[in-house]
Coordinates of C-alpha atoms in Angstrom, one line a residue:
Chain A
M1 CA 0.0 0.0 0.0
I2 CA 1.2 3.5 -0.9
L3 CA 0.3 6.2 1.5
T4 CA -0.4 9.7 0.2
V5 CA -0.5 12.6 2.7
T6 CA -2.5 15.7 2.0
L7 CA -2.2 18.1 4.9
N8 CA -3.9 21.0 3.1
A9 CA -6.7 19.1 1.3
A10 CA -9.1 21.3 -0.6
L11 CA -12.6 21.1 -2.2
D12 CA -11.8 22.0 -5.7
V13 CA -14.7 23.7 -7.6
T14 CA -14.1 24.2 -11.2
Y15 CA -16.5 26.3 -13.4
Q16 CA -16.6 26.4 -17.2
V17 CA -17.8 29.8 -18.5
P18 CA -17.8 30.9 -22.2
T19 CA -16.1 34.2 -21.6
L20 CA -15.1 35.5 -18.2
R21 CA -15.6 39.3 -18.0
L22 CA -14.4 41.3 -15.0
G23 CA -17.3 43.0 -13.1
E24 CA -19.9 40.7 -14.6
T25 CA -22.1 37.8 -13.3
H26 CA -21.8 34.5 -15.1
R27 CA -23.8 31.4 -15.4
P28 CA -21.4 28.4 -15.6
T29 CA -22.0 25.9 -18.4
A30 CA -20.4 23.1 -16.3
V31 CA -19.6 22.7 -12.6
D32 CA -17.1 20.2 -11.3
V33 CA -16.6 19.6 -7.6
R34 CA -14.0 17.2 -6.4
A35 CA -11.6 16.5 -3.5
G36 CA -8.3 18.1 -4.4
G37 CA -4.8 18.9 -3.1
K38 CA -1.6 17.5 -4.5
G39 CA -1.5 14.3 -2.3
L40 CA -5.1 13.5 -3.5
N41 CA -4.2 14.0 -7.1
V42 CA -1.2 11.6 -6.7
A43 CA -3.5 9.0 -5.1
R44 CA -5.9 9.3 -8.1
V45 CA -3.1 8.5 -10.5
L46 CA -1.9 5.7 -8.4
H47 CA -5.4 4.3 -8.3
A48 CA -5.7 4.6 -12.2
L49 CA -2.3 2.8 -12.5
G50 CA -3.7 -0.1 -10.5
H51 CA -1.9 0.5 -7.2
E52 CA -3.3 -0.1 -3.8
T53 CA -3.4 3.3 -2.0
M54 CA -4.5 5.0 1.2
V55 CA -5.2 8.6 1.5
T56 CA -4.6 10.5 4.7
G57 CA -4.5 14.1 5.8
L58 CA -6.7 16.5 7.8
V59 CA -10.3 17.5 6.9
G60 CA -13.0 19.5 8.7
G61 CA -16.4 21.2 8.4
D62 CA -18.9 20.9 5.6
T63 CA -16.1 21.1 3.0
G64 CA -14.3 18.4 4.8
A65 CA -17.4 16.2 4.6
A66 CA -17.6 16.8 1.0
I67 CA -14.0 15.9 0.4
R68 CA -14.3 12.7 2.4
A69 CA -17.5 11.8 0.3
D70 CA -15.6 12.5 -3.0
V71 CA -12.6 10.4 -2.1
R72 CA -14.8 7.5 -1.3
V73 CA -16.9 8.0 -4.6
S74 CA -13.6 8.1 -6.4
G75 CA -12.9 4.4 -5.1
L76 CA -9.9 5.6 -3.0
R77 CA -9.4 4.2 0.5
E78 CA -9.0 6.9 3.1
S79 CA -8.0 7.2 6.6
L80 CA -8.5 11.0 6.9
F81 CA -8.3 12.7 10.3
D82 CA -10.8 15.3 11.5
M83 CA -9.7 18.7 12.4
A84 CA -11.7 21.6 14.0
G85 CA -11.5 24.1 11.2
P86 CA -13.3 23.8 7.9
S87 CA -11.2 22.5 5.0
R88 CA -10.4 25.1 2.3
R89 CA -11.9 25.5 -1.2
T90 CA -10.3 26.3 -4.4
V91 CA -12.3 28.0 -7.2
T92 CA -11.1 27.8 -10.7
I93 CA -12.9 29.6 -13.6
V94 CA -12.0 28.0 -17.0
S95 CA -12.8 30.3 -19.9
D96 CA -11.4 30.6 -23.5
G97 CA -8.7 28.1 -22.4
T98 CA -7.3 30.0 -19.5
A99 CA -7.8 29.2 -15.8
T100 CA -8.5 32.0 -13.3
A101 CA -8.3 30.7 -9.8
V102 CA -8.8 31.8 -6.2
N103 CA -7.2 29.4 -3.6
E104 CA -8.3 29.8 0.0
P105 CA -5.4 29.4 2.5
G106 CA -7.2 26.9 4.7
P107 CA -7.7 26.9 8.5
P108 CA -5.0 26.8 11.1
V109 CA -4.5 23.2 12.6
S110 CA -4.8 23.0 16.3
I111 CA -2.0 21.5 18.4
S112 CA -4.3 18.6 19.5
D113 CA -5.5 17.9 15.9
W114 CA -1.8 17.8 14.7
A115 CA -0.9 15.4 17.6
D116 CA -3.8 13.2 16.8
F117 CA -2.8 13.1 13.1
L118 CA 0.9 12.4 13.9
G119 CA -0.2 9.4 16.0
G120 CA -2.3 8.0 13.2
Y121 CA 0.2 8.8 10.6
H122 CA 2.9 6.8 12.5
A123 CA 0.7 3.7 12.3
L124 CA -0.3 4.1 8.7
A125 CA 3.2 4.7 7.5
A126 CA 4.4 1.6 9.3
R127 CA 1.9 -0.4 7.1
A128 CA 2.9 1.2 3.8
S129 CA 5.5 0.3 1.2
F130 CA 6.1 3.9 0.2
V131 CA 4.9 7.4 1.5
V132 CA 4.1 10.4 -0.6
L133 CA 4.2 13.9 1.1
S134 CA 2.9 16.4 -1.3
G135 CA 1.7 19.9 -1.5
S136 CA 1.5 23.1 0.7
L137 CA 1.3 23.1 4.5
P138 CA -1.6 24.7 6.3
G139 CA -0.4 28.2 7.2
N140 CA 0.2 27.7 10.9
L141 CA 2.3 24.4 10.7
P142 CA 5.9 24.9 11.0
D143 CA 8.3 24.6 8.0
D144 CA 9.7 21.4 9.5
A145 CA 6.2 19.6 9.5
Y146 CA 7.2 17.4 6.6
A147 CA 10.6 16.8 8.2
Q148 CA 8.7 15.4 11.2
L149 CA 6.7 13.1 9.0
V150 CA 9.9 11.8 7.3
R151 CA 11.5 11.2 10.6
A152 CA 8.5 9.5 12.0
T153 CA 8.9 6.4 9.8
G154 CA 11.4 4.1 8.3
T155 CA 9.3 3.7 5.2
P156 CA 10.8 5.3 2.0
T157 CA 9.3 8.6 1.3
I158 CA 9.0 11.1 -1.6
L159 CA 8.6 14.7 -0.7
D160 CA 7.0 17.2 -3.2
A161 CA 7.2 20.6 -1.6
S162 CA 8.7 24.0 -2.1
G163 CA 10.3 26.8 -0.1
G164 CA 10.9 26.2 3.6
P165 CA 9.1 22.9 3.8
L166 CA 11.3 21.5 1.0
L167 CA 14.5 22.9 2.7
E168 CA 13.6 21.7 6.2
G169 CA 12.4 18.4 4.7
L170 CA 15.7 17.6 3.0
A171 CA 17.5 17.6 6.4
A172 CA 15.3 14.6 7.4
R173 CA 16.8 12.6 4.4
P174 CA 13.6 11.7 2.3
S175 CA 14.3 9.0 -0.3
V176 CA 13.3 11.3 -3.2
V177 CA 12.4 15.0 -3.6
K178 CA 10.7 16.2 -6.8
P179 CA 11.0 19.9 -7.3
N180 CA 10.0 21.6 -10.6
A181 CA 12.4 24.0 -12.4
A182 CA 11.1 27.1 -10.7
E183 CA 11.3 25.5 -7.3
L184 CA 14.8 24.2 -7.9
A185 CA 16.0 27.7 -9.0
E186 CA 14.3 29.4 -6.1
T187 CA 15.7 27.0 -3.6
T188 CA 19.3 27.0 -4.9
G189 CA 19.6 30.3 -6.8
L190 CA 21.1 28.2 -9.7
S191 CA 19.5 28.2 -13.2
D192 CA 21.2 24.8 -14.3
P193 CA 18.8 22.1 -13.1
V194 CA 21.6 19.4 -12.8
A195 CA 23.9 21.6 -10.8
A196 CA 20.8 22.7 -8.6
A197 CA 19.8 19.1 -8.1
R198 CA 23.3 18.2 -7.0
V199 CA 23.0 20.9 -4.3
L200 CA 19.8 19.4 -2.9
L201 CA 21.3 16.0 -3.1
G202 CA 24.1 17.3 -0.9
R203 CA 21.6 18.6 1.6
G204 CA 20.2 15.2 2.4
A205 CA 17.9 13.7 -0.3
G206 CA 18.5 10.2 -1.4
A207 CA 17.6 11.3 -5.0
V208 CA 16.5 14.7 -6.6
V209 CA 14.1 14.3 -9.5
A210 CA 13.5 17.7 -11.2
S211 CA 10.4 17.9 -13.4
L212 CA 11.1 20.3 -16.3
G213 CA 7.8 20.5 -18.1
A214 CA 8.2 20.1 -21.8
D215 CA 11.9 19.3 -21.3
G216 CA 11.1 16.1 -19.4
L217 CA 13.1 15.6 -16.2
V218 CA 16.6 15.3 -14.8
A219 CA 17.4 13.0 -11.9
V220 CA 20.4 13.2 -9.7
T221 CA 20.8 10.2 -7.3
E222 CA 23.4 8.4 -5.1
R223 CA 23.6 5.8 -7.9
G224 CA 23.8 8.0 -11.0
S225 CA 22.3 10.9 -12.9
W226 CA 19.9 10.8 -16.0
R227 CA 18.0 13.1 -18.3
V228 CA 14.7 11.9 -19.7
R229 CA 13.1 13.7 -22.6
V230 CA 9.4 13.9 -23.7
P231 CA 9.3 12.4 -27.2
E232 CA 6.6 14.9 -28.5
A233 CA 5.3 18.4 -27.6
L234 CA 2.0 18.3 -25.5
S235 CA -0.3 21.1 -24.4
G236 CA -2.7 21.0 -21.5
N237 CA -2.5 20.9 -17.8
P238 CA 0.9 21.2 -16.1
T239 CA -0.3 20.9 -12.5
G240 CA -1.6 17.4 -13.1
A241 CA 1.6 16.4 -14.8
G242 CA 3.7 17.2 -11.7
D243 CA 1.4 15.0 -9.5
A244 CA 1.4 12.2 -12.1
C245 CA 5.2 12.3 -12.0
V246 CA 5.3 11.9 -8.3
A247 CA 2.7 9.1 -8.5
A248 CA 4.8 7.2 -11.1
L249 CA 8.0 7.7 -9.0
A250 CA 6.1 6.2 -5.9
A251 CA 4.7 3.3 -8.0
G252 CA 8.1 2.6 -9.4
H253 CA 10.0 2.6 -6.1
A254 CA 11.1 -1.1 -6.7
L255 CA 12.2 -0.5 -10.3
D256 CA 15.8 0.4 -11.4
W257 CA 16.3 4.2 -12.0
P258 CA 16.2 4.4 -15.7
T259 CA 12.9 2.4 -15.9
R260 CA 11.4 4.4 -13.1
L261 CA 12.2 7.7 -14.7
A262 CA 11.0 6.6 -18.1
E263 CA 7.7 5.6 -16.4
A264 CA 7.6 8.9 -14.6
V265 CA 8.0 10.8 -17.9
A266 CA 5.3 8.8 -19.6
V267 CA 2.7 9.0 -16.9
S268 CA 3.4 12.7 -16.5
A269 CA 2.9 13.3 -20.2
A270 CA -0.4 11.2 -20.0
A271 CA -1.7 13.7 -17.6
V272 CA -1.2 16.7 -19.7
P273 CA -4.2 16.2 -22.0
C274 CA -6.6 15.8 -19.0
P275 CA -8.3 19.0 -17.7
L276 CA -8.6 17.8 -14.2
A277 CA -5.4 17.1 -12.1
G278 CA -5.4 13.4 -11.0
D279 CA -6.6 12.0 -14.3
I280 CA -4.4 10.3 -16.9
D281 CA -5.0 9.4 -20.5
Q282 CA -4.0 5.8 -21.0
A283 CA -3.8 6.2 -24.8
T284 CA -1.2 8.9 -24.5
Y285 CA 0.7 6.8 -22.0
A286 CA 0.7 3.7 -24.3
R287 CA 1.8 5.8 -27.3
L288 CA 4.6 7.6 -25.6
R289 CA 6.0 4.9 -23.3
P290 CA 8.0 3.0 -25.8
A291 CA 9.5 6.1 -27.4
I292 CA 11.0 7.4 -24.2
T293 CA 14.8 7.3 -24.0
V294 CA 16.9 7.7 -20.9
E295 CA 20.3 9.3 -21.2
E296 CA 22.9 8.8 -18.4
L297 CA 24.7 12.0 -17.5
D298 CA 28.4 12.2 -16.5
A299 CA 28.4 8.7 -15.1
H300 CA 32.0 9.0 -13.4
A301 CA 31.2 12.2 -11.6
N302 CA 28.2 10.6 -9.8
R303 CA 29.5 7.3 -8.8
Chain B
M1 CA -44.3 36.1 12.2
I2 CA -43.2 37.0 8.6
L3 CA -42.4 34.0 6.5
T4 CA -39.7 34.3 3.8
V5 CA -39.4 31.7 1.1
T6 CA -36.1 31.1 -0.8
L7 CA -36.6 28.3 -3.2
N8 CA -33.2 28.6 -4.7
A9 CA -31.1 29.2 -1.6
A10 CA -27.4 29.4 -2.2
L11 CA -24.1 29.2 -0.2
D12 CA -22.7 32.6 -1.1
V13 CA -18.9 32.6 -1.2
T14 CA -17.2 36.0 -1.4
Y15 CA -13.6 36.5 -1.9
Q16 CA -11.7 39.8 -1.6
V17 CA -8.5 39.8 -3.8
P18 CA -6.2 42.9 -4.4
T19 CA -6.5 42.7 -8.2
L20 CA -8.2 40.1 -10.2
R21 CA -6.2 39.1 -13.2
L22 CA -7.5 36.6 -15.9
G23 CA -5.4 33.5 -16.1
E24 CA -3.8 33.9 -12.8
T25 CA -4.1 32.2 -9.3
H26 CA -5.0 34.4 -6.5
R27 CA -4.8 34.1 -2.8
P28 CA -7.8 35.9 -1.2
T29 CA -7.3 38.5 1.5
A30 CA -10.7 37.8 2.9
V31 CA -13.3 34.9 2.6
D32 CA -16.9 35.2 3.5
V33 CA -19.2 32.3 3.5
R34 CA -23.0 32.9 4.3
A35 CA -26.4 31.6 3.4
G36 CA -27.8 33.5 0.4
G37 CA -30.6 33.9 -2.0
K38 CA -33.0 36.9 -2.0
G39 CA -35.5 35.5 0.5
L40 CA -32.7 34.9 3.1
N41 CA -31.3 38.4 2.6
V42 CA -34.8 39.7 3.2
A43 CA -35.1 37.6 6.4
R44 CA -31.7 39.2 7.7
V45 CA -33.0 42.7 7.2
L46 CA -36.4 41.8 8.9
H47 CA -34.4 40.4 11.8
A48 CA -32.3 43.5 12.0
L49 CA -35.4 45.6 12.0
G50 CA -36.6 43.6 15.1
H51 CA -39.3 41.5 13.3
E52 CA -40.0 37.9 14.1
T53 CA -39.2 35.9 11.0
M54 CA -39.2 32.3 9.7
V55 CA -37.0 31.1 6.9
T56 CA -38.3 28.4 4.6
G57 CA -37.2 26.9 1.2
L58 CA -35.3 23.8 -0.1
V59 CA -31.8 22.8 0.9
G60 CA -29.7 19.7 0.2
G61 CA -26.2 18.1 0.3
D62 CA -23.2 19.5 2.1
T63 CA -23.9 23.0 0.8
G64 CA -27.4 22.7 2.2
A65 CA -26.0 21.7 5.6
A66 CA -23.7 24.8 5.5
I67 CA -26.7 27.0 4.5
R68 CA -28.8 25.7 7.5
A69 CA -25.9 26.1 10.0
D70 CA -25.4 29.7 8.8
V71 CA -29.0 30.6 9.0
R72 CA -29.0 29.4 12.6
V73 CA -25.7 31.2 13.5
S74 CA -27.3 34.4 12.1
G75 CA -30.1 34.0 14.6
L76 CA -32.9 33.4 12.1
R77 CA -35.5 30.8 12.9
E78 CA -35.8 28.3 10.0
S79 CA -38.0 25.6 8.7
L80 CA -36.1 24.6 5.7
F81 CA -37.0 21.4 3.8
D82 CA -34.6 18.7 2.6
M83 CA -34.2 18.1 -1.1
A84 CA -32.2 15.2 -2.7
G85 CA -29.9 17.5 -4.9
P86 CA -27.1 19.7 -3.4
S87 CA -27.8 23.3 -2.9
R88 CA -26.0 25.7 -5.3
R89 CA -23.1 28.0 -4.6
T90 CA -22.5 31.5 -5.8
V91 CA -18.8 32.7 -5.9
T92 CA -18.2 36.4 -6.0
I93 CA -14.7 37.9 -6.4
V94 CA -14.6 41.5 -5.3
S95 CA -11.5 43.3 -6.5
D96 CA -10.7 47.0 -7.2
G97 CA -14.4 47.8 -6.2
T98 CA -15.9 45.5 -8.9
A99 CA -17.6 42.2 -8.3
T100 CA -17.1 39.3 -10.7
A101 CA -19.4 36.4 -9.9
V102 CA -20.3 32.9 -11.1
N103 CA -23.7 31.7 -9.9
E104 CA -24.5 28.0 -10.1
P105 CA -27.9 27.3 -11.4
G106 CA -28.9 24.9 -8.6
P107 CA -30.2 21.3 -8.8
P108 CA -33.5 20.2 -10.1
V109 CA -36.2 19.8 -7.4
S110 CA -37.8 16.3 -7.5
I111 CA -41.6 16.0 -7.7
S112 CA -41.6 14.4 -4.2
D113 CA -39.4 17.1 -2.6
W114 CA -41.7 19.8 -4.2
A115 CA -44.9 18.1 -2.8
D116 CA -43.3 17.8 0.7
F117 CA -42.4 21.5 0.6
L118 CA -45.9 22.5 -0.5
G119 CA -47.5 20.7 2.3
G120 CA -45.1 22.3 4.9
Y121 CA -45.4 25.7 3.3
H122 CA -49.2 25.6 3.6
A123 CA -48.9 25.1 7.4
L124 CA -46.2 27.8 7.8
A125 CA -48.0 30.4 5.7
A126 CA -51.2 29.8 7.7
R127 CA -49.3 30.9 10.9
A128 CA -47.7 33.9 9.2
S129 CA -49.0 37.5 9.2
F130 CA -47.1 38.1 5.9
V131 CA -45.3 36.1 3.3
V132 CA -42.3 37.1 1.2
L133 CA -41.7 35.1 -2.1
S134 CA -38.4 36.3 -3.5
G135 CA -35.7 35.3 -6.0
S136 CA -35.2 32.9 -8.9
L137 CA -36.8 29.6 -9.2
P138 CA -34.8 26.3 -9.5
G139 CA -34.5 25.6 -13.1
N140 CA -37.0 22.7 -13.4
L141 CA -39.8 24.3 -11.5
P142 CA -42.6 25.7 -13.7
D143 CA -43.1 29.4 -14.1
D144 CA -46.4 29.2 -12.1
A145 CA -44.5 27.9 -8.9
Y146 CA -44.9 31.2 -7.1
A147 CA -48.5 31.5 -8.3
Q148 CA -49.1 28.0 -6.6
L149 CA -47.6 29.4 -3.4
V150 CA -49.8 32.6 -3.6
R151 CA -52.9 30.5 -4.1
A152 CA -52.1 28.1 -1.4
T153 CA -52.7 30.7 1.4
G154 CA -54.9 33.5 2.3
T155 CA -52.0 35.2 4.1
P156 CA -51.0 38.6 2.3
T157 CA -47.9 38.1 0.1
I158 CA -45.2 40.0 -1.6
L159 CA -43.7 38.7 -4.8
D160 CA -40.2 39.7 -5.9
A161 CA -39.5 37.8 -9.1
S162 CA -38.9 38.5 -12.7
G163 CA -39.8 37.1 -16.2
G164 CA -42.3 34.3 -16.4
P165 CA -42.5 33.6 -12.6
L166 CA -43.5 37.3 -12.1
L167 CA -46.1 37.2 -14.9
E168 CA -47.6 33.9 -13.9
G169 CA -47.5 35.1 -10.2
L170 CA -49.6 38.2 -11.0
A171 CA -52.5 36.1 -12.1
A172 CA -52.6 34.6 -8.5
R173 CA -53.2 38.1 -7.1
P174 CA -50.3 38.7 -4.7
S175 CA -50.8 41.7 -2.3
V176 CA -47.6 43.3 -3.7
V177 CA -45.1 42.8 -6.4
K178 CA -41.7 44.6 -6.4
P179 CA -40.0 44.7 -9.8
N180 CA -37.0 46.9 -10.4
A181 CA -36.8 49.3 -13.3
A182 CA -35.2 46.7 -15.7
E183 CA -37.8 43.9 -14.8
L184 CA -40.6 46.4 -15.3
A185 CA -39.5 47.5 -18.7
E186 CA -38.7 43.8 -19.7
T187 CA -42.1 42.6 -18.5
T188 CA -44.3 45.4 -20.1
G189 CA -42.2 46.8 -22.9
L190 CA -42.8 50.3 -21.4
S191 CA -40.0 52.6 -20.3
D192 CA -42.1 54.8 -18.0
P193 CA -42.2 53.1 -14.8
V194 CA -45.7 54.6 -13.7
A195 CA -47.3 53.3 -16.8
A196 CA -45.6 50.0 -16.7
A197 CA -46.6 49.6 -13.0
R198 CA -50.3 50.3 -14.0
V199 CA -50.1 47.5 -16.5
L200 CA -48.9 45.0 -13.8
L201 CA -51.6 46.3 -11.5
G202 CA -54.2 45.5 -14.2
R203 CA -52.8 42.0 -14.5
G204 CA -53.8 41.1 -10.8
A205 CA -51.3 42.6 -8.3
G206 CA -52.9 44.4 -5.3
A207 CA -50.0 46.9 -5.5
V208 CA -46.9 47.5 -7.7
V209 CA -43.9 48.9 -6.0
A210 CA -41.1 49.6 -8.5
S211 CA -37.6 50.1 -7.0
L212 CA -35.8 52.6 -9.3
G213 CA -32.2 52.6 -7.5
A214 CA -31.0 56.2 -7.0
D215 CA -34.4 57.5 -8.2
G216 CA -36.2 55.9 -5.3
L217 CA -39.4 54.1 -6.1
V218 CA -42.9 54.5 -7.5
A219 CA -45.9 52.7 -6.1
V220 CA -49.2 52.1 -8.0
T221 CA -51.9 50.6 -5.8
E222 CA -55.7 50.2 -5.7
R223 CA -55.7 53.1 -3.2
G224 CA -53.4 55.6 -4.9
S225 CA -50.0 56.1 -6.5
W226 CA -46.9 57.7 -5.0
R227 CA -43.3 58.6 -5.9
V228 CA -40.7 58.5 -3.1
R229 CA -37.2 59.9 -3.7
V230 CA -33.9 59.3 -2.1
P231 CA -32.8 62.5 -0.3
E232 CA -29.1 62.0 -1.2
A233 CA -26.9 60.0 -3.6
L234 CA -25.4 56.8 -2.2
S235 CA -22.9 54.4 -3.7
G236 CA -22.5 50.7 -2.8
N237 CA -24.4 47.5 -3.2
P238 CA -27.7 47.7 -5.2
T239 CA -28.6 43.9 -4.7
G240 CA -28.9 44.4 -1.0
A241 CA -31.0 47.5 -1.5
G242 CA -33.7 45.6 -3.5
D243 CA -33.9 43.1 -0.8
A244 CA -34.1 45.6 2.0
C245 CA -36.9 47.3 0.1
V246 CA -38.9 44.1 0.1
A247 CA -38.2 43.6 3.8
A248 CA -39.4 47.0 4.7
L249 CA -42.7 46.5 2.6
A250 CA -43.3 43.3 4.5
A251 CA -42.4 44.8 7.9
G252 CA -44.8 47.7 7.2
H253 CA -47.8 45.7 5.9
A254 CA -50.0 47.2 8.6
L255 CA -48.9 50.8 7.9
D256 CA -50.6 53.3 5.6
W257 CA -49.1 53.4 2.0
P258 CA -47.1 56.7 2.4
T259 CA -45.5 55.7 5.6
R260 CA -44.8 52.1 4.3
L261 CA -43.2 53.5 1.2
A262 CA -41.0 56.0 3.1
E263 CA -39.8 53.3 5.3
A264 CA -39.0 51.1 2.2
V265 CA -36.9 53.9 0.7
A266 CA -35.0 54.5 4.0
V267 CA -34.3 50.9 4.8
S268 CA -33.4 50.3 1.0
A269 CA -30.9 53.2 1.3
A270 CA -29.5 52.0 4.5
A271 CA -28.5 48.7 2.7
V272 CA -26.4 50.5 0.1
P273 CA -23.3 51.1 2.2
C274 CA -23.1 47.5 3.3
P275 CA -21.0 45.2 1.2
L276 CA -23.1 42.1 1.9
A277 CA -26.8 41.8 1.0
G278 CA -28.9 41.4 4.0
D279 CA -27.1 44.0 6.2
I280 CA -28.4 47.4 6.9
D281 CA -26.5 50.5 8.3
Q282 CA -28.6 51.8 11.1
A283 CA -26.9 55.2 11.2
T284 CA -27.8 55.7 7.4
Y285 CA -31.4 54.8 8.2
A286 CA -31.6 57.2 11.1
R287 CA -30.1 60.1 9.1
L288 CA -32.2 59.6 5.9
R289 CA -35.7 58.5 7.3
P290 CA -36.7 62.1 8.4
A291 CA -35.6 63.5 5.1
I292 CA -37.8 61.4 2.9
T293 CA -40.8 62.9 1.3
V294 CA -43.6 61.1 -0.5
E295 CA -45.4 62.7 -3.4
E296 CA -48.9 61.6 -4.4
L297 CA -49.2 61.1 -8.1
D298 CA -52.3 61.9 -10.1
A299 CA -54.7 61.2 -7.3
H300 CA -57.9 61.3 -9.3
A301 CA -56.7 58.9 -11.9
N302 CA -56.1 56.2 -9.3
R303 CA -59.1 56.3 -7.0

């Protein structure tokens, strides 16, 4: 079982409107409401790939009840913990091919709710083969919250975070971190992704897999470094692609690195045509997977 | 007790953002969530004016639970009925003084949910001194739904609706209808509000009170016609002003027409400075009320 953690789960509300005009009132042509947050998107992809998953995190209020209900409707097993505050919403208005969004920050997590979660997490992670820690932290949790979760278990863990939670998390030695190009540059001040990934590897990660959008990914690990390219240009939803990449890295934790990385690029590319994060297009996966090539970088420097 | 009916109740979510930019993701500086729909706004104003009120309508799903909870937190008594579908949301993004909104249409009401509501409404209306029917209908209810509610009770009733539901409602002879200038013109094809109001009076209303925004209101009744002006220009929230006007007309159902209309203009103006519909500013009310004058129109033609 792969455990995915979503500390700042959201009720994602998506409206389609023909044309969004500032200052006007619109009647949506479609309304989609689903449980969201990066960890939940990762769980959906894992489920679509046929992996046994367990969803955990903190939910509260009417929005939390709606998140819990949607997780179950989606066929995902959940062990979500109750918190006192109401779960946040995100509202996205899709119009003329562009998405305009308002993301609520979410409620503060009380000390007792966090303590209850930590106790439950410890037991869940002990039963998992792999743990996914993904997405933003509720505003009042300290930057080392993910570091606490990495240290609380001996189960291998991937961390997909940015800023302080990523930097603090590295010190706890997660198996993998998956920054994107912007997060890598922001965290290290370096524009070259391979050099930047080496810096993060030096700070404690077992492996750094940097997702570079249309440029595929680079991976710097204790066992070697690789670059994997996307064989064709795709347009669509980049948020979903990052979560799909994390899902594939988690799903492939027992594979050798080149195969694991090729899977990650194929699954990630298969998310791009899907409008909603968490979905993947199996036909795109099947078409691209055989065409993906993995190039080893600078083998001597890394061994 | 004044009964307010909200058939298409909504969970109104309002975000403040510094500047709304199409295609971007925003973090709101303030989030307000409250029960909405025109009948609920009217009930809030009645409550603020010190009148005993009862809220009814149809709610369902997690959004319905949130509406019911907020109604109670607001100190309003409710006798809301459950429906199978989830209550709609409205999302309003306020930025740089303008409001950009997406209003969900709401779920269809099943035949059995409508039958249950009608039975309950009959008993509630029999106990009320006055009934307020206000706002849009759920999409699948017929245009004569308000007419059914007017005919179901001998209690005097104000109808604030537009289009087909207003036209069908008139035939059931409500005590008062309250169109605004645009609704009056749309319904009659006439641009002069007094002439248009006389047309609606002829179709069955006991009185037609047309709210004209900054121009105050005109009233055409079986007992005379009046024009009431706002003594000073106000800027702010016109939606709330219409609902406050309805509330004052309901609250003043035992007053003579000139006093009732002067109250309606003062309460309506007191809603304009408030950003949220359903609120009124008591200081604005107290300042404007003594300055309002009521002009009788063409007395002989109306008696």
